[in-house]
PDB file of C-alpha atoms and ligand atoms in Angstrom:
ATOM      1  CA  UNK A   1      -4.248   6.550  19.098  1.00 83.00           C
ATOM      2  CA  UNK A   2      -0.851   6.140  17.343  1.00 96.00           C
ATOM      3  CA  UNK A   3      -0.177   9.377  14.661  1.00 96.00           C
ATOM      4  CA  UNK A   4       1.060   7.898  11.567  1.00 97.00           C
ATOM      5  CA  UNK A   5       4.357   8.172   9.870  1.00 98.00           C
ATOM      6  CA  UNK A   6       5.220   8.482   6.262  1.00 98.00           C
ATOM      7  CA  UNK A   7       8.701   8.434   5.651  1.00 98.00           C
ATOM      8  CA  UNK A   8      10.419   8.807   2.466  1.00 98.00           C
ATOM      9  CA  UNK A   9      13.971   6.631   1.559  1.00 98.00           C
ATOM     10  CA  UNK A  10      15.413   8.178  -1.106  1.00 98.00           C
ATOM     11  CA  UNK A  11      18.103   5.366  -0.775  1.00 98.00           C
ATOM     12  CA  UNK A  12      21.516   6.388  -3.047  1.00 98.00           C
ATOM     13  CA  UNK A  13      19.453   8.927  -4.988  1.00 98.00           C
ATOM     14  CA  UNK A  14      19.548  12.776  -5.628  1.00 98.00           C
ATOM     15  CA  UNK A  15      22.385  14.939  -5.912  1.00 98.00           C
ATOM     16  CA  UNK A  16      22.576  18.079  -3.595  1.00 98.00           C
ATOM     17  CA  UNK A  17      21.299  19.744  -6.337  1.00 98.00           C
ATOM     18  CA  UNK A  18      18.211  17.136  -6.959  1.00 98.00           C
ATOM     19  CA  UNK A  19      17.936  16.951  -3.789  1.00 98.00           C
ATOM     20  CA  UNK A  20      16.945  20.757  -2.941  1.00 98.00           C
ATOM     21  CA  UNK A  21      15.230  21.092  -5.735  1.00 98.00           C
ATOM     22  CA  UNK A  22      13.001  17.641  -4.661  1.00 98.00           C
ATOM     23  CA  UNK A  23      12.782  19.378  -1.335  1.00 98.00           C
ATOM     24  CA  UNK A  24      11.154  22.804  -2.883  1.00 98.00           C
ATOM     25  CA  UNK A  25       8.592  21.199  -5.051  1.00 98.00           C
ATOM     26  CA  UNK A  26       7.253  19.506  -2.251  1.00 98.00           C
ATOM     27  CA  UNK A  27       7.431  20.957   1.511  1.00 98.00           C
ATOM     28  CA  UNK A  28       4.359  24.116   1.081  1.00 98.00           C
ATOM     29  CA  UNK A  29       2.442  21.311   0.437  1.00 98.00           C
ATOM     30  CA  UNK A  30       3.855  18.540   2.829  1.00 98.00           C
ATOM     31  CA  UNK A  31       4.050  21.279   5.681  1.00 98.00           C
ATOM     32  CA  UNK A  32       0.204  21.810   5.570  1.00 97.00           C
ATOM     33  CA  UNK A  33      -0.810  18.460   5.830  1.00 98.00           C
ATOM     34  CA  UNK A  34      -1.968  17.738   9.381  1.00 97.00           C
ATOM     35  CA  UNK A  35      -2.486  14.645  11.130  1.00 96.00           C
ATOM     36  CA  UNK A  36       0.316  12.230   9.572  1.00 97.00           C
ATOM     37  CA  UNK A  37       3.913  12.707  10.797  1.00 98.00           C
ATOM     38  CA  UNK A  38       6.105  13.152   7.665  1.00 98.00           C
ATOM     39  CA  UNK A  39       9.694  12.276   7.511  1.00 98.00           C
ATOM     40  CA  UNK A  40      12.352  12.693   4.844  1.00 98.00           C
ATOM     41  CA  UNK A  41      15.465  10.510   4.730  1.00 99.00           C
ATOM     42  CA  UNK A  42      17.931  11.829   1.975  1.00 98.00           C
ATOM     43  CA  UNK A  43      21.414  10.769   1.518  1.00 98.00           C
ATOM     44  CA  UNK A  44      24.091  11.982   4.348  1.00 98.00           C
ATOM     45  CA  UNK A  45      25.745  14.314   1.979  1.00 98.00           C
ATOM     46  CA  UNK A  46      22.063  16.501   1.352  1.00 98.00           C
ATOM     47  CA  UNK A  47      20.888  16.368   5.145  1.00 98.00           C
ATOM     48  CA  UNK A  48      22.401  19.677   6.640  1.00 98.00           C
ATOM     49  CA  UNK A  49      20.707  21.336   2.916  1.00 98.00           C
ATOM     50  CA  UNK A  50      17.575  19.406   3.248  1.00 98.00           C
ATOM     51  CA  UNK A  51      17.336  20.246   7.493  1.00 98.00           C
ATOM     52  CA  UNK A  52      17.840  23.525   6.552  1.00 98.00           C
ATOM     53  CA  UNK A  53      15.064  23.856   3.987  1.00 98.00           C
ATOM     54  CA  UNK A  54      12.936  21.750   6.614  1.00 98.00           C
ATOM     55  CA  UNK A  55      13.295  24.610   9.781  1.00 98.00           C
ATOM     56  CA  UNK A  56      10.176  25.759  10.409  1.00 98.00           C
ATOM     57  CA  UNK A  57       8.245  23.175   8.913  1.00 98.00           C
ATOM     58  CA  UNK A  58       6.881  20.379   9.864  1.00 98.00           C
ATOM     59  CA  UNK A  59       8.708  18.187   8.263  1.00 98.00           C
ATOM     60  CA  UNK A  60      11.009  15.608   9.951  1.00 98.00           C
ATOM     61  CA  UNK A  61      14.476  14.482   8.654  1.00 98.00           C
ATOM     62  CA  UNK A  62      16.074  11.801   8.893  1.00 98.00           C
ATOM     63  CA  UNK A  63      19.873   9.506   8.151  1.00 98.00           C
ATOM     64  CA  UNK A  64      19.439   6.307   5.849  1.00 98.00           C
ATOM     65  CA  UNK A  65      22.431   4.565   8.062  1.00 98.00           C
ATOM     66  CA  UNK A  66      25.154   4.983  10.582  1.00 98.00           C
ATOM     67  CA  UNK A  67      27.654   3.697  12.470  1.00 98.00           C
ATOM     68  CA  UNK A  68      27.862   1.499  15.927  1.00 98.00           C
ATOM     69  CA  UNK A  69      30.181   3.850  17.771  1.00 97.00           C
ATOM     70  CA  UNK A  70      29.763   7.597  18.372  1.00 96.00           C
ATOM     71  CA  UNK A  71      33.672   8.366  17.174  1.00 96.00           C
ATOM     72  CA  UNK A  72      36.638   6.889  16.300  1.00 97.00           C
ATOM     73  CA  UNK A  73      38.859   5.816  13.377  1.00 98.00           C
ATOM     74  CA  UNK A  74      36.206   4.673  10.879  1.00 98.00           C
ATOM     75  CA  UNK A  75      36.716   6.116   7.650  1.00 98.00           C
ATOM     76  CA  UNK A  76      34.169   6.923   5.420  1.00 98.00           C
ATOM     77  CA  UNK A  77      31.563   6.423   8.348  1.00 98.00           C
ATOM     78  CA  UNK A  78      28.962   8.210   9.765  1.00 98.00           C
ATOM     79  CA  UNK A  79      28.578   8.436  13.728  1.00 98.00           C
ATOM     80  CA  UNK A  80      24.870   8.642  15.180  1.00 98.00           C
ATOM     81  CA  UNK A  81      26.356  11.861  17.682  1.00 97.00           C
ATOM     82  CA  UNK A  82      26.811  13.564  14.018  1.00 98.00           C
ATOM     83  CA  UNK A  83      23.937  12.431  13.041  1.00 98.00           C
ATOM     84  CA  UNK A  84      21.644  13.884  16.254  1.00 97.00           C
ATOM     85  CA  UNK A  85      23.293  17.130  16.040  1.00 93.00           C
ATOM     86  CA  UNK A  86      21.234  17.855  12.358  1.00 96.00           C
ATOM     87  CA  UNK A  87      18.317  14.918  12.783  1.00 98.00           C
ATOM     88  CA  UNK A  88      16.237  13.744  14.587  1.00 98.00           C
ATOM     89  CA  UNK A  89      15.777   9.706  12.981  1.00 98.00           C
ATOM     90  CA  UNK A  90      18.175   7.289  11.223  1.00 98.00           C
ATOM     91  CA  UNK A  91      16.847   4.019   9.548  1.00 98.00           C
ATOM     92  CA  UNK A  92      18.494   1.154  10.961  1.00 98.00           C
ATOM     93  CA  UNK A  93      18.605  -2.708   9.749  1.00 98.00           C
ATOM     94  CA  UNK A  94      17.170  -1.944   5.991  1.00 98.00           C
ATOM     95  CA  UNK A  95      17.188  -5.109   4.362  1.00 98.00           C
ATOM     96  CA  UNK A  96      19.682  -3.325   1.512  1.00 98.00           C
ATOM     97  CA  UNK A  97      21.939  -3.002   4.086  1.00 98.00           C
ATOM     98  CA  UNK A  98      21.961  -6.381   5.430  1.00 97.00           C
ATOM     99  CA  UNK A  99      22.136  -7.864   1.581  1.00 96.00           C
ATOM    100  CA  UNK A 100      24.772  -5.669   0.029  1.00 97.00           C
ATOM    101  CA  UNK A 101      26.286  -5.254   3.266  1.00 97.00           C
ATOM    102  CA  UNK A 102      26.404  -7.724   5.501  1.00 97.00           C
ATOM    103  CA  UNK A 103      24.457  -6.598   8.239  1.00 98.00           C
ATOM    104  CA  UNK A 104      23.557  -9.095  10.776  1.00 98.00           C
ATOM    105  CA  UNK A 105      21.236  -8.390  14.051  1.00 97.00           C
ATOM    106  CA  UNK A 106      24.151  -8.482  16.153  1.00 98.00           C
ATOM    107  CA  UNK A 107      25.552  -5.448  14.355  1.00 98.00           C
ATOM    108  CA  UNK A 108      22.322  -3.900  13.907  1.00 98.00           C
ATOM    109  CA  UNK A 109      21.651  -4.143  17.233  1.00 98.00           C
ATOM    110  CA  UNK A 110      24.924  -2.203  17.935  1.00 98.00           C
ATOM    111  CA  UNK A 111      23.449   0.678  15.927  1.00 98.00           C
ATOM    112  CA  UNK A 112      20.094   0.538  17.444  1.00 98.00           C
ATOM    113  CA  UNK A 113      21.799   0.789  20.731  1.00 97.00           C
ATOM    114  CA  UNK A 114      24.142   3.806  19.831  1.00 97.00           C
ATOM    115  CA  UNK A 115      21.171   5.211  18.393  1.00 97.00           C
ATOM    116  CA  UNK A 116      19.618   5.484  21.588  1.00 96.00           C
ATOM    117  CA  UNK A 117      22.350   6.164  22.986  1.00 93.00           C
ATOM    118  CA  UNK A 118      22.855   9.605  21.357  1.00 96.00           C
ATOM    119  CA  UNK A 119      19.236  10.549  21.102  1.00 94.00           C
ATOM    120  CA  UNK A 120      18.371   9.418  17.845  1.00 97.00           C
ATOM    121  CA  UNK A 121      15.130   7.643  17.068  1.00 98.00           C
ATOM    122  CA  UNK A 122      15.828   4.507  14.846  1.00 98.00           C
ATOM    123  CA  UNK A 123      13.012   3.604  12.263  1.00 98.00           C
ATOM    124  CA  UNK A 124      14.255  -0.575  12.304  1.00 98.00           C
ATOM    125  CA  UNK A 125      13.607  -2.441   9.489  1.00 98.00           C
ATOM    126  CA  UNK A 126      12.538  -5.902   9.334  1.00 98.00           C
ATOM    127  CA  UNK A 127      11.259  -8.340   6.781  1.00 98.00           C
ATOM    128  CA  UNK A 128      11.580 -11.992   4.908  1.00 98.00           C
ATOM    129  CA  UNK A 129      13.279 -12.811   1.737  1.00 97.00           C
ATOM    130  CA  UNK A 130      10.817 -14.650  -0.834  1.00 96.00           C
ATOM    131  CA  UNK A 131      11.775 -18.553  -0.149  1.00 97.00           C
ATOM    132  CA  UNK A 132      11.721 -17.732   3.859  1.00 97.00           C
ATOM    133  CA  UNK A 133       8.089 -16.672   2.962  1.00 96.00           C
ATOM    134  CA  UNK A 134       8.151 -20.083   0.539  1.00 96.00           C
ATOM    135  CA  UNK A 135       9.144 -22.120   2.905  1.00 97.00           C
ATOM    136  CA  UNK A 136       6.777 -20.956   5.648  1.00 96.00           C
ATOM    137  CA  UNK A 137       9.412 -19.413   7.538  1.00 97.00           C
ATOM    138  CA  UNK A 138       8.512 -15.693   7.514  1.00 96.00           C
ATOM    139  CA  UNK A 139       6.575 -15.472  11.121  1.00 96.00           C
ATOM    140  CA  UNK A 140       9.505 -16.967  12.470  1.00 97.00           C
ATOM    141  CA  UNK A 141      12.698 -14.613  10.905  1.00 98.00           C
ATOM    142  CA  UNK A 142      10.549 -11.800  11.528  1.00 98.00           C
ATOM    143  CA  UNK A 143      10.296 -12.258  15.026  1.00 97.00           C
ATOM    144  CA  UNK A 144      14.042 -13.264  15.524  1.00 97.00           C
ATOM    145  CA  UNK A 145      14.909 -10.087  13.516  1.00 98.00           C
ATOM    146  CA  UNK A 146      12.448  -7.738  16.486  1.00 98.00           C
ATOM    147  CA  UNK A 147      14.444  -9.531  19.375  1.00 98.00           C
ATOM    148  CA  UNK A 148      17.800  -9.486  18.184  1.00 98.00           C
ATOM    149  CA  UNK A 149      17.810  -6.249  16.903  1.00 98.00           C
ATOM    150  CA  UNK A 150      16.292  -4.913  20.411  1.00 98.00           C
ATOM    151  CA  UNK A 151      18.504  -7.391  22.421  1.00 98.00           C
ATOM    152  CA  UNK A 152      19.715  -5.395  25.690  1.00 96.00           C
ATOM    153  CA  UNK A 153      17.511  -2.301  24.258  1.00 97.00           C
ATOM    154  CA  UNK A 154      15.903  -1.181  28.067  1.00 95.00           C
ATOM    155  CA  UNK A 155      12.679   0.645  26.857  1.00 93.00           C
ATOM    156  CA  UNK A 156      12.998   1.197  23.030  1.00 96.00           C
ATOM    157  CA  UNK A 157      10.411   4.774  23.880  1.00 92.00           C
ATOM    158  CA  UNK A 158       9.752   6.236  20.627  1.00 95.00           C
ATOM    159  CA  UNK A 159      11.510   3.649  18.419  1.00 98.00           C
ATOM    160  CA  UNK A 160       9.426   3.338  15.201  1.00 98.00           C
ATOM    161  CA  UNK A 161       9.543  -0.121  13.344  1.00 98.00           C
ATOM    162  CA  UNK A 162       8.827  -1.080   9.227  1.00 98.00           C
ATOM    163  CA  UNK A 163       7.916  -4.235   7.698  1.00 98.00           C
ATOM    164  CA  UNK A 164       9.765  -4.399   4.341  1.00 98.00           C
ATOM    165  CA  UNK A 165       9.121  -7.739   2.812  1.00 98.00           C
ATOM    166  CA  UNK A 166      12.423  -8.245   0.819  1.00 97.00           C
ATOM    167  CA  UNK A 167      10.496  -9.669  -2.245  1.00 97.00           C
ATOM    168  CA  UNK A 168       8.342  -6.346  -1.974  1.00 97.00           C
ATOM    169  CA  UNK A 169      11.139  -3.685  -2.248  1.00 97.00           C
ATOM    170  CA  UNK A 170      11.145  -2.187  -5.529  1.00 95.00           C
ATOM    171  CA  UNK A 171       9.564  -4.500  -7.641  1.00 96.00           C
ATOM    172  CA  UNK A 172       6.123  -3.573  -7.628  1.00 95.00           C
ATOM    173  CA  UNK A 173       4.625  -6.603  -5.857  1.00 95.00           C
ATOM    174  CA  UNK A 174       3.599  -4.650  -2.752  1.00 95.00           C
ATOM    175  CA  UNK A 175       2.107  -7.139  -0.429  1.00 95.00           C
ATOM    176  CA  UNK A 176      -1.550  -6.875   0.138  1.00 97.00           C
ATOM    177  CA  UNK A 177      -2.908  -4.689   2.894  1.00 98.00           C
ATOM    178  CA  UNK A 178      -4.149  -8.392   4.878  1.00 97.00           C
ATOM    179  CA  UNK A 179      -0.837 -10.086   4.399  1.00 96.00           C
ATOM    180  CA  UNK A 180       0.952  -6.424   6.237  1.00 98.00           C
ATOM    181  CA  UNK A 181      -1.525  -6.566   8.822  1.00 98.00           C
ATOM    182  CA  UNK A 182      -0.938  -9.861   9.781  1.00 97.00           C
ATOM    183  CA  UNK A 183       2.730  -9.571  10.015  1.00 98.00           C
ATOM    184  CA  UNK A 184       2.714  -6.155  11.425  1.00 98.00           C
ATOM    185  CA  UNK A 185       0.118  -7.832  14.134  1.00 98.00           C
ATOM    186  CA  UNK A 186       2.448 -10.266  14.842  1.00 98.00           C
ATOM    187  CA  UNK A 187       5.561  -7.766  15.209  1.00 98.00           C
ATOM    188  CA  UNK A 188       3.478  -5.853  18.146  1.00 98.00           C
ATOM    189  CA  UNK A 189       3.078  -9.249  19.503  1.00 98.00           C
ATOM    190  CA  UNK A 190       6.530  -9.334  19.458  1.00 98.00           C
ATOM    191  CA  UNK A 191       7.254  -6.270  20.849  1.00 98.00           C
ATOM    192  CA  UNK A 192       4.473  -7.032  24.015  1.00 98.00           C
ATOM    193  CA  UNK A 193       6.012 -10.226  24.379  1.00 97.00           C
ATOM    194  CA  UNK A 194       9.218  -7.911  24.935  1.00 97.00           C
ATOM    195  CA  UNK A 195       8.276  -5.040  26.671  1.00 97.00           C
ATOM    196  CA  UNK A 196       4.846  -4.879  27.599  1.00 97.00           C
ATOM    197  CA  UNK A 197       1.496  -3.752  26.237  1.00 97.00           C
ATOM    198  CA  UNK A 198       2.112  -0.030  26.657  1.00 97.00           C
ATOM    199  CA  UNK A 199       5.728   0.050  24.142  1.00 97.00           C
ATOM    200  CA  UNK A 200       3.839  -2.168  22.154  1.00 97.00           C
ATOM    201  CA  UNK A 201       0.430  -0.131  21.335  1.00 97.00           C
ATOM    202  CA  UNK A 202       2.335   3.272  21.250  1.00 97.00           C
ATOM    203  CA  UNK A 203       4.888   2.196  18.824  1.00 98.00           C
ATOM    204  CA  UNK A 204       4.242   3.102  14.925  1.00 98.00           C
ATOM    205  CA  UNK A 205       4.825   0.162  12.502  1.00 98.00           C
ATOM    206  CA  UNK A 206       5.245   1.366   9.139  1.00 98.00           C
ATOM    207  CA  UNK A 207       4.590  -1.082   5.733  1.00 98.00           C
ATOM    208  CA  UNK A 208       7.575  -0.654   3.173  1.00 98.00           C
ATOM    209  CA  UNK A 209       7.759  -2.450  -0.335  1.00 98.00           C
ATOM    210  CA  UNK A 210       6.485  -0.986  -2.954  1.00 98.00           C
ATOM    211  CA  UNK A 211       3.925   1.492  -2.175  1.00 98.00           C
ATOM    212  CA  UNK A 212       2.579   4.470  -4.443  1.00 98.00           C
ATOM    213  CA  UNK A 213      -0.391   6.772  -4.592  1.00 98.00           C
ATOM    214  CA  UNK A 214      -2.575   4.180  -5.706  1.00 98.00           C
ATOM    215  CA  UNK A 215      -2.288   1.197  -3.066  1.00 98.00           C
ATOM    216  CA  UNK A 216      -1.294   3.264   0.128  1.00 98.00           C
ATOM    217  CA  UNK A 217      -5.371   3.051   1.133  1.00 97.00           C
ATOM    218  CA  UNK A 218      -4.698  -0.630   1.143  1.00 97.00           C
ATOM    219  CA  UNK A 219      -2.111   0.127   4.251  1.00 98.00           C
ATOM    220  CA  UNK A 220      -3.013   3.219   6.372  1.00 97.00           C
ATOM    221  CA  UNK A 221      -6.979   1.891   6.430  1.00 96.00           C
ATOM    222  CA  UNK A 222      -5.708  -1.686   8.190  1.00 97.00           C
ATOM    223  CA  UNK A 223      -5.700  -1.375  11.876  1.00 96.00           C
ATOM    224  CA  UNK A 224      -2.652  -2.037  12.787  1.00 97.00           C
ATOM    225  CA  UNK A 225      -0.802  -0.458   9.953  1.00 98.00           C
ATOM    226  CA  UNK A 226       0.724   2.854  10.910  1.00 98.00           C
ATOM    227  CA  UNK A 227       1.992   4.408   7.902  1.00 98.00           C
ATOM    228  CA  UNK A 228       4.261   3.912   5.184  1.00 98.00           C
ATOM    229  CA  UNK A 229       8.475   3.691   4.841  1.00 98.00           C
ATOM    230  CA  UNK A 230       8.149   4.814   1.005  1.00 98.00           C
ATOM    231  CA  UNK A 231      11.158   3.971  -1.514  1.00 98.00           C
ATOM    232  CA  UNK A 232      10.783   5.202  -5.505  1.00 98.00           C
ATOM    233  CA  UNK A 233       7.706   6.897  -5.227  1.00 98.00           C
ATOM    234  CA  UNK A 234       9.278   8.874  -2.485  1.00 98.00           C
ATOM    235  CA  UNK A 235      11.426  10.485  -5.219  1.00 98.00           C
ATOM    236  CA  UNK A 236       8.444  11.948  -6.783  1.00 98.00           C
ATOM    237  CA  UNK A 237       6.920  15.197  -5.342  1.00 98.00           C
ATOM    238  CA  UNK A 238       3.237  14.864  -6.869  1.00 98.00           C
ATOM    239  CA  UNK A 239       2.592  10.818  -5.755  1.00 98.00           C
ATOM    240  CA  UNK A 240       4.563  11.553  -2.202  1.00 98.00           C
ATOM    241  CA  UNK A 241       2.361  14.300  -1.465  1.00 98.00           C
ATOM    242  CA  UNK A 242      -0.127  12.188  -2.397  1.00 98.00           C
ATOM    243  CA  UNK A 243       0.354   9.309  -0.531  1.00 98.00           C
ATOM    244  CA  UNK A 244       0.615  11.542   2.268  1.00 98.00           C
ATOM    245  CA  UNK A 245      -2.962  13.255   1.970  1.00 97.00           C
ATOM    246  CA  UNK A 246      -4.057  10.089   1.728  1.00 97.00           C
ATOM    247  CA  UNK A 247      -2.680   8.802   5.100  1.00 97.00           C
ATOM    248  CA  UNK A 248      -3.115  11.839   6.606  1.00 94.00           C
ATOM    249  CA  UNK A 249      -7.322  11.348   5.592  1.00 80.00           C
ATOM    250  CA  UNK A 250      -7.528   8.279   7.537  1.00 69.00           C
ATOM    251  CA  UNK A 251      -7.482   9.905  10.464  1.00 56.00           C
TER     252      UNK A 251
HETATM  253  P1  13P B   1      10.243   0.853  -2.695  1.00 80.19           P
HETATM  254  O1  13P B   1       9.116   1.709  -2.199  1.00 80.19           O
HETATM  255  O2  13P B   1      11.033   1.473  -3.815  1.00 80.19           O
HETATM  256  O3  13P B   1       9.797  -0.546  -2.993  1.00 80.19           O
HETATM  257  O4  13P B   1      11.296   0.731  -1.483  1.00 80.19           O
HETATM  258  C1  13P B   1      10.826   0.419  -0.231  1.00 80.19           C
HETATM  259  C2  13P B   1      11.918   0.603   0.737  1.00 80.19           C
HETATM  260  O5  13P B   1      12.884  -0.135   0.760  1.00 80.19           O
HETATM  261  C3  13P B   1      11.830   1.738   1.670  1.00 80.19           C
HETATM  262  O6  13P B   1      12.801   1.661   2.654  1.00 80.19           O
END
């Protein structure tokens, strides 16, 4: 029985000052919710606040990004050895990142890898853009995007894995619950074509895209939905808590 994972992606939002305050009006209630794993990612600058708010909770935290080697002369980047010393996950291949970016699976494999490497638990991203869905492409970019972000990963133990549909981030065209399933279905296939059927019935696979207090039944009641990587209505203390209680009652 997997334990399901809400995580919250506040993306490039919050101040320090938002971002405490976010943390207040929500963790008493967050904290006493059993059953559902619940994970906040806030922007690098906020994590030592936010971890600090966190200890004694139990509430995870987590990085939105970070970097492919654990030092070096990088400016203005983030090193997953920082990064493990005041978290315990970093999301890794977020389809922001590989639009505005340039992130390909070859470098997002690097992170995954360094991830590991430093005792960090990557949640990895995946998902189609709207004409590879068109153009009956999504099975197959989805897959690719599994294996070459894992490529040379040993035993990817505790790894946790989203399905963002690109056309479903932030414009409030969630996918439907079927439609998540299926794709999320064929990701564990992936992942037991991979590594076996153990990694691939004890690893969490999270829906992302648009999801709020009023279509997260849709996800956590499918079977092999395991939660929820949450973007806008993350930023929201009243619908996250929500959408936690309400994964958190499907148990
Ligand atoms: P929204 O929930 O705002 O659509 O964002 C989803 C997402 O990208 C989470 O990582």
């Amino acid at each position: 029985m997997r334990t399901p994972v809400i995580a919250g992606n506040w993306k490039m939002n919050t101040t320090l000052a938002e971002a405490t305050a976010l943390v207040k009006q929500m963790k008493d209630r967050l904290d006493t919710i059993k059953g559902v794993e619940k994970i906040l990612c806030p922007p690098f600058i906020s994590l030592a606040a936010v971890g600090e708010l966190l200890r004694g909770t139990s509430i995870r935290l987590g990085a939105q990004n970070c970097h492919h080697e654990l030092k070096g002369a990088y400016t203005g980047e983030v090193s997953p050895s920082m990064l493990s010393a005041m978290c315990e996950f970093v999301i890794l291949g977020h389809s922001e990142r590989r639009q505005y970016f340039g992130e390909t699976d070859e470098l997002v494999n690097r992170k995954i890898r360094a991830t590991f490497g430093a005792n960090l638990i990557p949640i990895l991203c995946v998902g189609e853009k709207l004409e590879e869905r068109q153009s009956g492409r999504a099975e197959k970019v989805v897959r690719s995007q599994v294996a070459g972000a894992l490529d040379g990963v040993d035993s990817p133990r505790g790894l946790v894995m989203a399905y963002e549909p690109v056309w479903a981030i932030g414009t409030g065209m969630a996918a439907t619950g079927e439609e998540a399933n299926l794709t999320i279905n064929l990701i564990r296939g992936e992942l037991r074509r991979l590594y076996g059927a153990e990694i691939a019935l004890e690893t969490r696979i999270l829906y992302g895209g648009s999801v709020t207090a009023n279509n997260i039944g849709e996800f956590v009641t499918q079977q092999e939905i395991d939660g929820a990587l949450v973007g806008g209505a993350s930023l929201k203390a009243d619908e996250f808590v929500s959408i936690v209680e309400q994964s958190a009652a499907r148990t």
